[in-house]
Amino acid sequence: MRKATVSDRELHALFQTTCDYTPPRGSITLIGAQWGDEGKGKVIDLMTGHADIVARFGGGANAGHTIYVKDKKYVTHILPSGIVRRGVINLVGPGVVIDLGALRTELEIVNACQSQVYLDRSATVVHKIHRWFDAAREAAARDLNLGTTKRGIGPAYEDLASRRTVKLGDLLNADRVRKALTERSYHEEKRAAATAYPDMLDTFPTLDDIIDDLMAYQRDIRDLLDDTRERIALAQIEQKRILFEGAQGVMLDIFQGSQPYTTSSGCTHGAVGATFGVYDSLAVIGVAKAYATRVGLGPFPTELHDETGERMRQLGHEFGSTTGRPRRCGWLDLAALKYAARIGGITHLVITKLDILSAFDTIKVCTGYTFENRPVRDNETLTNRVLSEAVPNYVELPGWNEPIDEVRDVVDLPHQARRLIDLIELETERRVIAIGVGQEREQIAIA
Ligand code: IMP
Ligand code: MG
């Protein structure tokens, strides 16, 4: 495991408004350590209080971060969570695929909160063709669908990989947009591919539909275009505090997740290097819920199909912030978390929503899998095949049956709750540095 170059105390300062230690200067990365929706929004929100720059490095409007500030609820999809903090500079990097509709809505938050935003000129624009194919494929696949968010994410990244995208900077000029959409027969080729979905063909966007739609956003983005990689490089020289904000989670990563049930972008620490060229984060903080959820299809070894799962869903408000879909719920899976920590480059963990488990008399935790009548090896890759057939081995811990939402220091947690945290640390070989005990900003216990 890569050693973090900061002390736990310096990291604790990131989650507190007053502390004897100052938060470290340099880059910190925060990523999801499960299947997305780990409660990153709340954790990032605390950390942005100490950041000069917050940068999104991957994904698009498939993400949904919920942030509660006093009685106000903000949901962001495309812009970094620092937009709710006055004065914080927020960057959307070259690896993000931009949904202009979501962007426009979130720019209102930027104005209201007096934060700043810059968008990378080279970022890929999501357009109508992407959303069309995402929806058409999901509908045609019927029960073999992937359960995508239908935000056009997969088709947009396909175009990026095949080097035929509209870049955000192209929006300065309608001719550049038209060129990008017609070069090397782009639109004609997509139109031909669309005939595979005859039922929907009459809604396939024309060139003019796409161009008119995109150009309507020119004014929104015109003054926000930037070279975000240069800005990050300069900020590094000036020893600024930079926070890289991940979307989704390691288990949904395009390479490390269970293909085809993944998203189409990088969700590990590797994606920070691949997009911003930053390889020296002081710490990579993985966020994991005290139980597990997944939205969309794909293997989920500890999923509960019973009343216990339903209770988790209701108590934890486990409904997607992007699509409103009910999330699948299950027990904490330390076999998956251990894998995610290793393959995602995670150095520390933050555990969220521990308070939700207060309602359960017994808490089960998966510490390993049996696959094809043998134990899954310590460093074995958790492919779709392995995860689909893995039988979880559980340990059972007694619940604590008392509220913990007032706890601010881990030593004040009930003994049984501390046992759970100890088990997480033991199995993942990562320190848990903070624990979410409620949805408010201040409801966090420092470990
Ligand atoms: P896509 O990213 O919309 O193509 O969806 C692919 C899979 O990733 C689906 O199972 C989605 O539900 C899931 N997914 C994508 N983004 C998120 C997220 O931010 N949180 C949770 N699940 C996500
Ligand atoms: Mg989410």
PDB file of C-alpha atoms and ligand atoms in Angstrom, residues 35-38 40 56 59-65 77 134 138 146-155 157 247-249 252 260-265 267 293-298 320-323 325 327-328, ligand 1:
ATOM      1  CA  TRP A  35     -20.849   1.384  -6.049  1.00  0.00           C
ATOM      2  CA  GLY A  36     -21.385   5.130  -5.863  1.00  0.00           C
ATOM      3  CA  ASP A  37     -23.778   6.979  -3.562  1.00  0.00           C
ATOM      4  CA  GLU A  38     -21.537   6.474  -0.543  1.00  0.00           C
ATOM      5  CA  LYS A  40     -19.446  11.608  -0.797  1.00  0.00           C
ATOM      6  CA  ARG A  56     -14.082  17.108 -10.762  1.00  0.00           C
ATOM      7  CA  GLY A  59     -18.022  11.091 -15.110  1.00  0.00           C
ATOM      8  CA  GLY A  60     -20.835  13.437 -15.997  1.00  0.00           C
ATOM      9  CA  ALA A  61     -24.406  14.131 -14.998  1.00  0.00           C
ATOM     10  CA  ASN A  62     -24.827  10.468 -14.014  1.00  0.00           C
ATOM     11  CA  ALA A  63     -23.398  11.545 -10.650  1.00  0.00           C
ATOM     12  CA  GLY A  64     -25.558  13.096  -7.967  1.00  0.00           C
ATOM     13  CA  HIS A  65     -24.127  14.601  -4.813  1.00  0.00           C
ATOM     14  CA  HIS A  77     -24.550  16.462 -10.886  1.00  0.00           C
ATOM     15  CA  ASP A 134     -28.322   5.480 -24.250  1.00  0.00           C
ATOM     16  CA  GLU A 138     -31.603   0.435 -22.674  1.00  0.00           C
ATOM     17  CA  LEU A 146     -27.522  -2.196 -17.759  1.00  0.00           C
ATOM     18  CA  GLY A 147     -29.683   0.159 -15.735  1.00  0.00           C
ATOM     19  CA  THR A 148     -27.760   3.257 -16.849  1.00  0.00           C
ATOM     20  CA  THR A 149     -28.807   6.733 -15.779  1.00  0.00           C
ATOM     21  CA  LYS A 150     -29.686   7.466 -19.449  1.00  0.00           C
ATOM     22  CA  ARG A 151     -27.628  10.646 -19.331  1.00  0.00           C
ATOM     23  CA  GLY A 152     -25.733   9.651 -22.485  1.00  0.00           C
ATOM     24  CA  ILE A 153     -22.587   8.845 -20.533  1.00  0.00           C
ATOM     25  CA  GLY A 154     -21.560   5.615 -22.289  1.00  0.00           C
ATOM     26  CA  PRO A 155     -22.095   6.941 -25.849  1.00  0.00           C
ATOM     27  CA  TYR A 157     -17.193   8.284 -23.727  1.00  0.00           C
ATOM     28  CA  ALA A 247     -17.849  10.628  -8.851  1.00  0.00           C
ATOM     29  CA  GLN A 248     -19.408   7.131  -8.772  1.00  0.00           C
ATOM     30  CA  GLY A 249     -17.210   4.575  -7.001  1.00  0.00           C
ATOM     31  CA  LEU A 252     -18.207   1.089 -11.035  1.00  0.00           C
ATOM     32  CA  PRO A 260     -20.370  -4.606 -18.398  1.00  0.00           C
ATOM     33  CA  TYR A 261     -22.075  -3.381 -15.222  1.00  0.00           C
ATOM     34  CA  THR A 262     -19.877  -0.344 -14.769  1.00  0.00           C
ATOM     35  CA  THR A 263     -19.897   3.249 -15.790  1.00  0.00           C
ATOM     36  CA  SER A 264     -17.738   4.393 -18.720  1.00  0.00           C
ATOM     37  CA  SER A 265     -15.085   6.434 -16.951  1.00  0.00           C
ATOM     38  CA  CYS A 267     -13.394   6.256 -10.788  1.00  0.00           C
ATOM     39  CA  THR A 293     -26.091   0.020  -1.867  1.00  0.00           C
ATOM     40  CA  ARG A 294     -26.130  -0.227  -5.612  1.00  0.00           C
ATOM     41  CA  VAL A 295     -28.386   1.438  -8.159  1.00  0.00           C
ATOM     42  CA  GLY A 296     -28.704  -0.100 -11.595  1.00  0.00           C
ATOM     43  CA  LEU A 297     -27.982  -3.693 -12.515  1.00  0.00           C
ATOM     44  CA  GLY A 298     -24.965  -5.847 -11.875  1.00  0.00           C
ATOM     45  CA  GLY A 320     -31.115   7.811  -6.343  1.00  0.00           C
ATOM     46  CA  SER A 321     -30.409  11.545  -6.312  1.00  0.00           C
ATOM     47  CA  THR A 322     -30.064  11.533 -10.111  1.00  0.00           C
ATOM     48  CA  THR A 323     -32.836   9.168 -11.191  1.00  0.00           C
ATOM     49  CA  ARG A 325     -34.700   4.954  -8.445  1.00  0.00           C
ATOM     50  CA  ARG A 327     -31.297   1.731  -4.427  1.00  0.00           C
ATOM     51  CA  ARG A 328     -30.613  -1.935  -3.822  1.00  0.00           C
TER      52      ARG A 328
HETATM   53  P1  IMP B   1     -24.117   5.226 -16.638  1.00  0.00           P
HETATM   54  O1  IMP B   1     -22.927   5.782 -15.942  1.00  0.00           O
HETATM   55  O2  IMP B   1     -25.284   6.181 -16.690  1.00  0.00           O
HETATM   56  O3  IMP B   1     -23.799   4.668 -17.992  1.00  0.00           O
HETATM   57  O4  IMP B   1     -24.670   3.984 -15.776  1.00  0.00           O
HETATM   58  C1  IMP B   1     -23.924   2.791 -15.624  1.00  0.00           C
HETATM   59  C2  IMP B   1     -24.112   2.213 -14.233  1.00  0.00           C
HETATM   60  O5  IMP B   1     -23.488   3.033 -13.267  1.00  0.00           O
HETATM   61  C3  IMP B   1     -25.570   2.119 -13.784  1.00  0.00           C
HETATM   62  O6  IMP B   1     -25.716   0.977 -12.966  1.00  0.00           O
HETATM   63  C4  IMP B   1     -25.781   3.375 -12.978  1.00  0.00           C
HETATM   64  O7  IMP B   1     -26.831   3.268 -12.056  1.00  0.00           O
HETATM   65  C5  IMP B   1     -24.433   3.477 -12.296  1.00  0.00           C
HETATM   66  N1  IMP B   1     -24.064   4.846 -11.908  1.00  0.00           N
HETATM   67  C6  IMP B   1     -23.582   5.804 -12.708  1.00  0.00           C
HETATM   68  N2  IMP B   1     -23.315   6.922 -12.007  1.00  0.00           N
HETATM   69  C7  IMP B   1     -23.634   6.649 -10.730  1.00  0.00           C
HETATM   70  C8  IMP B   1     -23.540   7.400  -9.510  1.00  0.00           C
HETATM   71  O8  IMP B   1     -23.099   8.544  -9.464  1.00  0.00           O
HETATM   72  N3  IMP B   1     -23.975   6.765  -8.386  1.00  0.00           N
HETATM   73  C9  IMP B   1     -24.417   5.486  -8.407  1.00  0.00           C
HETATM   74  N4  IMP B   1     -24.504   4.739  -9.508  1.00  0.00           N
HETATM   75  C10 IMP B   1     -24.108   5.317 -10.663  1.00  0.00           C
END
